[in-house]
Amino acid sequence: MKGLSKDRLWSIAVLTPSIILIAVFVYGFIARSVYVSMTDWGNDPAQALALNPIIRFTGLTNYQDLFTGFLQGRFRQELVSTIFFTLFFILGCLGLGLGLALILDRNPRGEGLWRTIFLFPMSLSFIVTGTIWRWMLQPQGGLNQAPTLFGAPPSTFAWLSSTDAIWKFDWNKLPLLTASVVGLVLVVMAVRAARSRDRTRTLVAGGCAALLFLWALLIGPNIKMLPAPELHGFNFASIGIIIAAVWQMSGYTMALYLAGLRGIPEELREAAKVDGANDLGMYQHVIFPLLAPITLSAMIVLGHISLKIFDLVYAMAGPDNINTSVPALNMYLTSFRQNQFALGAAIGTILLILVAFVIVPYLSSQFRTEEGHA
């Protein structure tokens, strides 16, 4: 074949088996799961584990049931819990990781030892981390007994079993809240486009935002997803799991930030000092802007982990603690305890879509950057 060198043919021959395996065992199984999520497999217990089950195509019925069904309140609470968990997990890891990196960037005595200590939790699996922190967060565990070291009475906070929650909202208002958030994002995009004098983007983003706000004012309040109010919020029982997750992954963000800090040329720091910048100004106007790509990469990785979190929650709170449950755990229980395979596949597909919302824009921006440099 013309145009195909020997090296190119060898490359194709080496890559073809991997491409076939990925196509079958990754994307093929994803497609199969999406299809299963649109059937009634598992709704009939007699057919769930049959050798040749009778499976009927039901479309988006399972998804409708998850978001508006009377018996799926647990899943809706898990979605809300996952959003709060992701937010606090990312903020905690970024804040603690950046703080540790700034300390180590000043070359303290024993830097190698401290760097090893901070990175050590990352080498543990989430199961090991969950087992350790479950023992520490018991009612008579180390964290509740810590105040006694200072002569104070022990704490009685129920780290993993609390039923108290804050920031509650009615699930019926989800469309209204979603439209408001998307509208605000579009307003920000319109303002940025206006500053860059991009008239087309300004008009499109501003027009879409105006339509969303108009819908939110006139139609949104009348939409009811459930016949009765259903309150969901951030449960205090998730705090202990967030602490454990931040403890394990903050070393990862520290390593990223430390590499970024060490990669900043010393000439930039010296130039900032010559221009009269103090330490605060140098970090605000020179160092932190240069760390923005690292922050974005860390947010993508941490967001991906938080959306799929399973083993840490299972180890710390068990499978039946509704107050700390997450969608991945519910997917496991629905599929393999209740044998409702279609409903479990629907939960898995929703998780896939949530992860795609995080990963795809990042990959798209990376490809555009590479094409720009090319």
GROMACS .gro file of C-alpha atoms in nm:
model
  374
    1MET     CA    1   0.000   0.000   0.000
    2LYS     CA    2   0.131   0.340  -0.101
    3GLY     CA    3   0.188   0.594   0.174
    4LEU     CA    4   0.223   0.330   0.445
    5SER     CA    5   0.579   0.288   0.562
    6LYS     CA    6   0.706  -0.017   0.745
    7ASP     CA    7   0.705   0.170   1.077
    8ARG     CA    8   0.348   0.285   1.024
    9LEU     CA    9   0.234  -0.070   0.946
   10TRP     CA   10   0.406  -0.197   1.259
   11SER     CA   11   0.236   0.079   1.463
   12ILE     CA   12  -0.104  -0.019   1.326
   13ALA     CA   13  -0.037  -0.386   1.395
   14VAL     CA   14   0.068  -0.316   1.755
   15LEU     CA   15  -0.222  -0.080   1.831
   16THR     CA   16  -0.500  -0.278   1.662
   17PRO     CA   17  -0.544  -0.540   1.941
   18SER     CA   18  -0.568  -0.266   2.205
   19ILE     CA   19  -0.816  -0.069   1.996
   20ILE     CA   20  -1.033  -0.377   1.950
   21LEU     CA   21  -1.022  -0.466   2.321
   22ILE     CA   22  -1.109  -0.108   2.425
   23ALA     CA   23  -1.389  -0.091   2.168
   24VAL     CA   24  -1.542  -0.415   2.297
   25PHE     CA   25  -1.474  -0.413   2.671
   26VAL     CA   26  -1.504  -0.037   2.737
   27TYR     CA   27  -1.725   0.133   2.481
   28GLY     CA   28  -1.916  -0.182   2.395
   29PHE     CA   29  -2.005  -0.243   2.759
   30ILE     CA   30  -2.095   0.124   2.804
   31ALA     CA   31  -2.335   0.097   2.511
   32ARG     CA   32  -2.475  -0.225   2.655
   33SER     CA   33  -2.530  -0.061   2.994
   34VAL     CA   34  -2.708   0.235   2.834
   35TYR     CA   35  -2.935  -0.007   2.648
   36VAL     CA   36  -3.006  -0.210   2.963
   37SER     CA   37  -3.096   0.112   3.145
   38MET     CA   38  -3.380   0.157   2.895
   39THR     CA   39  -3.536  -0.184   2.964
   40ASP     CA   40  -3.734  -0.344   3.248
   41TRP     CA   41  -3.470  -0.604   3.338
   42GLY     CA   42  -3.510  -0.672   3.709
   43ASN     CA   43  -3.854  -0.522   3.757
   44ASP     CA   44  -3.995  -0.875   3.763
   45PRO     CA   45  -3.808  -1.077   4.032
   46ALA     CA   46  -3.895  -1.402   3.856
   47GLN     CA   47  -3.719  -1.284   3.539
   48ALA     CA   48  -3.424  -1.102   3.697
   49LEU     CA   49  -3.195  -1.407   3.732
   50ALA     CA   50  -3.358  -1.628   3.470
   51LEU     CA   51  -3.132  -1.798   3.218
   52ASN     CA   52  -3.317  -1.632   2.930
   53PRO     CA   53  -3.501  -1.339   3.089
   54ILE     CA   54  -3.779  -1.162   2.905
   55ILE     CA   55  -3.658  -0.805   2.868
   56ARG     CA   56  -3.877  -0.529   2.728
   57PHE     CA   57  -3.762  -0.189   2.604
   58THR     CA   58  -3.914   0.087   2.819
   59GLY     CA   59  -3.729   0.398   2.700
   60LEU     CA   60  -3.656   0.661   2.966
   61THR     CA   61  -3.893   0.515   3.226
   62ASN     CA   62  -3.612   0.425   3.468
   63TYR     CA   63  -3.464   0.774   3.448
   64GLN     CA   64  -3.804   0.928   3.505
   65ASP     CA   65  -3.852   0.703   3.805
   66LEU     CA   66  -3.516   0.805   3.953
   67PHE     CA   67  -3.590   1.177   3.931
   68THR     CA   68  -3.964   1.180   3.997
   69GLY     CA   69  -4.054   0.838   4.140
   70PHE     CA   70  -4.199   0.816   4.490
   71LEU     CA   71  -3.960   0.536   4.598
   72GLN     CA   72  -3.638   0.695   4.471
   73GLY     CA   73  -3.596   0.970   4.730
   74ARG     CA   74  -3.272   0.806   4.841
   75PHE     CA   75  -3.118   0.848   4.497
   76ARG     CA   76  -3.215   1.215   4.483
   77GLN     CA   77  -3.059   1.275   4.825
   78GLU     CA   78  -2.745   1.097   4.706
   79LEU     CA   79  -2.718   1.330   4.407
   80VAL     CA   80  -2.743   1.631   4.636
   81SER     CA   81  -2.490   1.477   4.879
   82THR     CA   82  -2.251   1.410   4.590
   83ILE     CA   83  -2.266   1.773   4.480
   84PHE     CA   84  -2.183   1.895   4.831
   85PHE     CA   85  -1.918   1.626   4.874
   86THR     CA   86  -1.753   1.724   4.544
   87LEU     CA   87  -1.754   2.093   4.634
   88PHE     CA   88  -1.602   2.056   4.981
   89PHE     CA   89  -1.365   1.778   4.874
   90ILE     CA   90  -1.218   1.987   4.592
   91LEU     CA   91  -1.194   2.304   4.802
   92GLY     CA   92  -1.035   2.114   5.091
   93CYS     CA   93  -0.778   1.937   4.875
   94LEU     CA   94  -0.688   2.251   4.681
   95GLY     CA   95  -0.662   2.470   4.991
   96LEU     CA   96  -0.465   2.226   5.204
   97GLY     CA   97  -0.248   2.112   4.913
   98LEU     CA   98  -0.162   2.469   4.815
   99GLY     CA   99  -0.083   2.561   5.176
  100LEU     CA  100   0.152   2.264   5.217
  101ALA     CA  101   0.318   2.337   4.882
  102LEU     CA  102   0.379   2.702   4.978
  103ILE     CA  103   0.542   2.588   5.303
  104LEU     CA  104   0.765   2.332   5.131
  105ASP     CA  105   0.855   2.583   4.858
  106ARG     CA  106   1.044   2.782   5.121
  107ASN     CA  107   1.285   2.487   5.165
  108PRO     CA  108   1.225   2.414   5.535
  109ARG     CA  109   1.462   2.186   5.724
  110GLY     CA  110   1.382   1.819   5.656
  111GLU     CA  111   1.184   1.903   5.342
  112GLY     CA  112   1.227   1.552   5.199
  113LEU     CA  113   1.089   1.394   5.515
  114TRP     CA  114   0.791   1.629   5.528
  115ARG     CA  115   0.719   1.573   5.160
  116THR     CA  116   0.717   1.197   5.219
  117ILE     CA  117   0.486   1.232   5.520
  118PHE     CA  118   0.239   1.447   5.327
  119LEU     CA  119   0.239   1.210   5.029
  120PHE     CA  120   0.210   0.891   5.234
  121PRO     CA  121  -0.173   0.892   5.268
  122MET     CA  122  -0.201   0.890   4.889
  123SER     CA  123  -0.029   0.550   4.880
  124LEU     CA  124  -0.313   0.395   5.080
  125SER     CA  125  -0.628   0.258   4.924
  126PHE     CA  126  -0.961   0.417   5.011
  127ILE     CA  127  -1.057   0.095   5.193
  128VAL     CA  128  -0.759   0.128   5.429
  129THR     CA  129  -0.823   0.500   5.474
  130GLY     CA  130  -1.191   0.434   5.547
  131THR     CA  131  -1.108   0.165   5.804
  132ILE     CA  132  -0.864   0.395   5.986
  133TRP     CA  133  -1.097   0.693   5.992
  134ARG     CA  134  -1.400   0.484   6.086
  135TRP     CA  135  -1.217   0.383   6.403
  136MET     CA  136  -1.113   0.744   6.470
  137LEU     CA  137  -1.466   0.879   6.419
  138GLN     CA  138  -1.643   0.633   6.646
  139PRO     CA  139  -1.836   0.789   6.938
  140GLN     CA  140  -1.551   0.687   7.170
  141GLY     CA  141  -1.284   0.731   6.901
  142GLY     CA  142  -0.982   0.956   6.887
  143LEU     CA  143  -1.146   1.264   6.738
  144ASN     CA  144  -1.422   1.286   6.998
  145GLN     CA  145  -1.170   1.223   7.278
  146ALA     CA  146  -0.924   1.488   7.154
  147PRO     CA  147  -1.074   1.772   7.367
  148THR     CA  148  -0.989   1.576   7.682
  149LEU     CA  149  -0.621   1.644   7.611
  150PHE     CA  150  -0.689   2.009   7.694
  151GLY     CA  151  -0.906   1.942   7.997
  152ALA     CA  152  -1.236   1.982   7.809
  153PRO     CA  153  -1.517   1.724   7.808
  154PRO     CA  154  -1.519   1.477   7.515
  155SER     CA  155  -1.716   1.566   7.205
  156THR     CA  156  -2.043   1.388   7.135
  157PHE     CA  157  -2.068   1.471   6.764
  158ALA     CA  158  -2.209   1.181   6.558
  159TRP     CA  159  -1.959   1.189   6.275
  160LEU     CA  160  -2.104   0.908   6.064
  161SER     CA  161  -2.456   0.872   6.201
  162SER     CA  162  -2.587   1.227   6.228
  163THR     CA  163  -2.930   1.294   6.079
  164ASP     CA  164  -2.901   1.674   6.094
  165ALA     CA  165  -2.879   1.864   5.767
  166ILE     CA  166  -2.842   2.224   5.649
  167TRP     CA  167  -2.898   2.415   5.323
  168LYS     CA  168  -3.214   2.219   5.250
  169PHE     CA  169  -3.418   2.282   4.937
  170ASP     CA  170  -3.729   2.134   4.784
  171TRP     CA  171  -3.658   1.891   4.499
  172ASN     CA  172  -3.956   2.039   4.314
  173LYS     CA  173  -3.751   2.358   4.271
  174LEU     CA  174  -3.466   2.179   4.096
  175PRO     CA  175  -3.564   2.297   3.743
  176LEU     CA  176  -3.593   2.653   3.872
  177LEU     CA  177  -3.254   2.636   4.047
  178THR     CA  178  -3.089   2.476   3.744
  179ALA     CA  179  -3.225   2.742   3.510
  180SER     CA  180  -3.104   3.016   3.746
  181VAL     CA  181  -2.751   2.872   3.772
  182VAL     CA  182  -2.722   2.821   3.395
  183GLY     CA  183  -2.858   3.172   3.341
  184LEU     CA  184  -2.593   3.321   3.571
  185VAL     CA  185  -2.320   3.129   3.387
  186LEU     CA  186  -2.449   3.264   3.057
  187VAL     CA  187  -2.448   3.617   3.199
  188VAL     CA  188  -2.082   3.576   3.297
  189MET     CA  189  -2.004   3.446   2.947
  190ALA     CA  190  -2.186   3.742   2.794
  191VAL     CA  191  -1.992   3.990   3.009
  192ARG     CA  192  -1.660   3.830   2.913
  193ALA     CA  193  -1.755   3.830   2.547
  194ALA     CA  194  -1.853   4.198   2.572
  195ARG     CA  195  -1.517   4.284   2.724
  196SER     CA  196  -1.340   4.106   2.439
  197ARG     CA  197  -1.572   4.287   2.193
  198ASP     CA  198  -1.714   3.963   2.055
  199ARG     CA  199  -2.058   4.089   1.957
  200THR     CA  200  -2.193   3.754   1.832
  201ARG     CA  201  -2.113   3.566   2.153
  202THR     CA  202  -2.243   3.853   2.361
  203LEU     CA  203  -2.578   3.850   2.184
  204VAL     CA  204  -2.613   3.470   2.191
  205ALA     CA  205  -2.516   3.429   2.557
  206GLY     CA  206  -2.717   3.732   2.668
  207GLY     CA  207  -3.024   3.624   2.471
  208CYS     CA  208  -3.014   3.269   2.611
  209ALA     CA  209  -2.973   3.406   2.963
  210ALA     CA  210  -3.270   3.637   2.915
  211LEU     CA  211  -3.485   3.349   2.790
  212LEU     CA  212  -3.387   3.131   3.087
  213PHE     CA  213  -3.463   3.404   3.340
  214LEU     CA  214  -3.795   3.472   3.166
  215TRP     CA  215  -3.879   3.100   3.184
  216ALA     CA  216  -3.776   3.093   3.550
  217LEU     CA  217  -4.009   3.383   3.629
  218LEU     CA  218  -4.315   3.274   3.431
  219ILE     CA  219  -4.309   2.894   3.400
  220GLY     CA  220  -4.052   2.757   3.645
  221PRO     CA  221  -4.252   2.811   3.967
  222ASN     CA  222  -4.543   2.611   3.826
  223ILE     CA  223  -4.340   2.295   3.747
  224LYS     CA  224  -4.373   2.021   4.011
  225MET     CA  225  -4.156   1.709   3.979
  226LEU     CA  226  -4.321   1.543   4.280
  227PRO     CA  227  -4.674   1.563   4.422
  228ALA     CA  228  -4.543   1.673   4.762
  229PRO     CA  229  -4.241   1.872   4.886
  230GLU     CA  230  -3.922   1.667   4.926
  231LEU     CA  231  -3.640   1.837   5.116
  232HIS     CA  232  -3.274   1.755   5.052
  233GLY     CA  233  -2.962   1.916   5.191
  234PHE     CA  234  -2.609   1.866   5.321
  235ASN     CA  235  -2.606   1.605   5.597
  236PHE     CA  236  -2.353   1.643   5.880
  237ALA     CA  237  -2.274   1.270   5.859
  238SER     CA  238  -2.081   1.343   5.537
  239ILE     CA  239  -1.831   1.567   5.716
  240GLY     CA  240  -1.624   1.277   5.846
  241ILE     CA  241  -1.603   1.119   5.501
  242ILE     CA  242  -1.498   1.453   5.348
  243ILE     CA  243  -1.223   1.489   5.610
  244ALA     CA  244  -1.092   1.140   5.534
  245ALA     CA  245  -1.100   1.201   5.158
  246VAL     CA  246  -0.919   1.536   5.191
  247TRP     CA  247  -0.660   1.376   5.421
  248GLN     CA  248  -0.581   1.118   5.155
  249MET     CA  249  -0.581   1.333   4.841
  250SER     CA  250  -0.437   1.665   4.963
  251GLY     CA  251  -0.086   1.520   4.922
  252TYR     CA  252  -0.160   1.476   4.552
  253THR     CA  253  -0.253   1.842   4.507
  254MET     CA  254   0.050   1.940   4.717
  255ALA     CA  255   0.278   1.754   4.476
  256LEU     CA  256   0.115   1.922   4.175
  257TYR     CA  257   0.141   2.270   4.325
  258LEU     CA  258   0.497   2.213   4.447
  259ALA     CA  259   0.604   2.106   4.099
  260GLY     CA  260   0.437   2.416   3.959
  261LEU     CA  261   0.605   2.644   4.212
  262ARG     CA  262   0.946   2.493   4.146
  263GLY     CA  263   0.887   2.536   3.772
  264ILE     CA  264   0.837   2.914   3.796
  265PRO     CA  265   1.158   3.085   3.678
  266GLU     CA  266   1.339   3.274   3.950
  267GLU     CA  267   1.377   3.565   3.707
  268LEU     CA  268   1.001   3.631   3.729
  269ARG     CA  269   1.015   3.652   4.107
  270GLU     CA  270   1.314   3.885   4.093
  271ALA     CA  271   1.147   4.103   3.830
  272ALA     CA  272   0.836   4.131   4.046
  273LYS     CA  273   1.050   4.241   4.343
  274VAL     CA  274   1.233   4.496   4.130
  275ASP     CA  275   0.894   4.639   4.024
  276GLY     CA  276   0.812   4.691   4.391
  277ALA     CA  277   0.583   4.394   4.454
  278ASN     CA  278   0.575   4.262   4.809
  279ASP     CA  279   0.526   3.895   4.888
  280LEU     CA  280   0.146   3.920   4.879
  281GLY     CA  281   0.147   4.108   4.549
  282MET     CA  282   0.395   3.864   4.394
  283TYR     CA  283   0.176   3.567   4.482
  284GLN     CA  284  -0.143   3.744   4.375
  285HIS     CA  285  -0.023   3.878   4.039
  286VAL     CA  286   0.259   3.642   3.937
  287ILE     CA  287   0.260   3.303   4.107
  288PHE     CA  288  -0.111   3.222   4.146
  289PRO     CA  289  -0.198   3.309   3.782
  290LEU     CA  290   0.082   3.077   3.666
  291LEU     CA  291  -0.064   2.800   3.884
  292ALA     CA  292  -0.411   2.830   3.726
  293PRO     CA  293  -0.358   2.541   3.476
  294ILE     CA  294  -0.245   2.316   3.761
  295THR     CA  295  -0.552   2.412   3.962
  296LEU     CA  296  -0.777   2.324   3.668
  297SER     CA  297  -0.606   1.986   3.619
  298ALA     CA  298  -0.635   1.907   3.991
  299MET     CA  299  -1.004   2.004   3.992
  300ILE     CA  300  -1.073   1.770   3.699
  301VAL     CA  301  -0.901   1.474   3.864
  302LEU     CA  302  -1.054   1.538   4.207
  303GLY     CA  303  -1.401   1.595   4.058
  304HIS     CA  304  -1.373   1.268   3.870
  305ILE     CA  305  -1.280   1.085   4.191
  306SER     CA  306  -1.555   1.244   4.399
  307LEU     CA  307  -1.831   1.164   4.151
  308LYS     CA  308  -1.736   0.795   4.146
  309ILE     CA  309  -1.654   0.760   4.518
  310PHE     CA  310  -1.764   0.423   4.651
  311ASP     CA  311  -1.508   0.229   4.854
  312LEU     CA  312  -1.435   0.505   5.107
  313VAL     CA  313  -1.806   0.548   5.187
  314TYR     CA  314  -1.857   0.170   5.204
  315ALA     CA  315  -1.565   0.124   5.444
  316MET     CA  316  -1.654   0.416   5.671
  317ALA     CA  317  -2.034   0.410   5.691
  318GLY     CA  318  -2.140   0.075   5.546
  319PRO     CA  319  -2.387   0.013   5.263
  320ASP     CA  320  -2.710   0.088   5.449
  321ASN     CA  321  -2.637   0.431   5.597
  322ILE     CA  322  -2.871   0.647   5.391
  323ASN     CA  323  -2.734   0.971   5.539
  324THR     CA  324  -2.389   0.910   5.386
  325SER     CA  325  -2.484   0.711   5.075
  326VAL     CA  326  -2.369   0.809   4.726
  327PRO     CA  327  -2.500   0.712   4.379
  328ALA     CA  328  -2.221   0.460   4.313
  329LEU     CA  329  -2.308   0.274   4.631
  330ASN     CA  330  -2.678   0.282   4.542
  331MET     CA  331  -2.595   0.146   4.196
  332TYR     CA  332  -2.414  -0.148   4.355
  333LEU     CA  333  -2.697  -0.226   4.596
  334THR     CA  334  -2.968  -0.185   4.334
  335SER     CA  335  -2.791  -0.410   4.085
  336PHE     CA  336  -2.648  -0.685   4.305
  337ARG     CA  337  -2.868  -0.689   4.616
  338GLN     CA  338  -3.207  -0.606   4.467
  339ASN     CA  339  -3.128  -0.753   4.121
  340GLN     CA  340  -3.282  -0.449   3.952
  341PHE     CA  341  -3.025  -0.442   3.675
  342ALA     CA  342  -3.199  -0.187   3.453
  343LEU     CA  343  -3.238   0.063   3.736
  344GLY     CA  344  -2.877   0.009   3.843
  345ALA     CA  345  -2.763   0.063   3.483
  346ALA     CA  346  -2.962   0.388   3.475
  347ILE     CA  347  -2.778   0.510   3.787
  348GLY     CA  348  -2.447   0.413   3.628
  349THR     CA  349  -2.536   0.600   3.309
  350ILE     CA  350  -2.621   0.912   3.508
  351LEU     CA  351  -2.281   0.889   3.680
  352LEU     CA  352  -2.117   0.851   3.338
  353ILE     CA  353  -2.293   1.167   3.217
  354LEU     CA  354  -2.184   1.359   3.528
  355VAL     CA  355  -1.822   1.250   3.478
  356ALA     CA  356  -1.846   1.344   3.109
  357PHE     CA  357  -1.959   1.695   3.208
  358VAL     CA  358  -1.632   1.725   3.400
  359ILE     CA  359  -1.392   1.550   3.163
  360VAL     CA  360  -1.512   1.641   2.811
  361PRO     CA  361  -1.477   2.024   2.839
  362TYR     CA  362  -1.127   1.978   2.982
  363LEU     CA  363  -1.021   1.741   2.702
  364SER     CA  364  -1.173   1.974   2.444
  365SER     CA  365  -0.974   2.269   2.577
  366GLN     CA  366  -0.656   2.060   2.582
  367PHE     CA  367  -0.703   1.955   2.219
  368ARG     CA  368  -0.764   2.315   2.115
  369THR     CA  369  -0.449   2.423   2.298
  370GLU     CA  370  -0.242   2.155   2.126
  371GLU     CA  371  -0.385   2.250   1.785
  372GLY     CA  372  -0.306   2.615   1.856
  373HIS     CA  373   0.057   2.532   1.937
  374ALA     CA  374   0.078   2.310   1.629
   0.00000   0.00000   0.00000
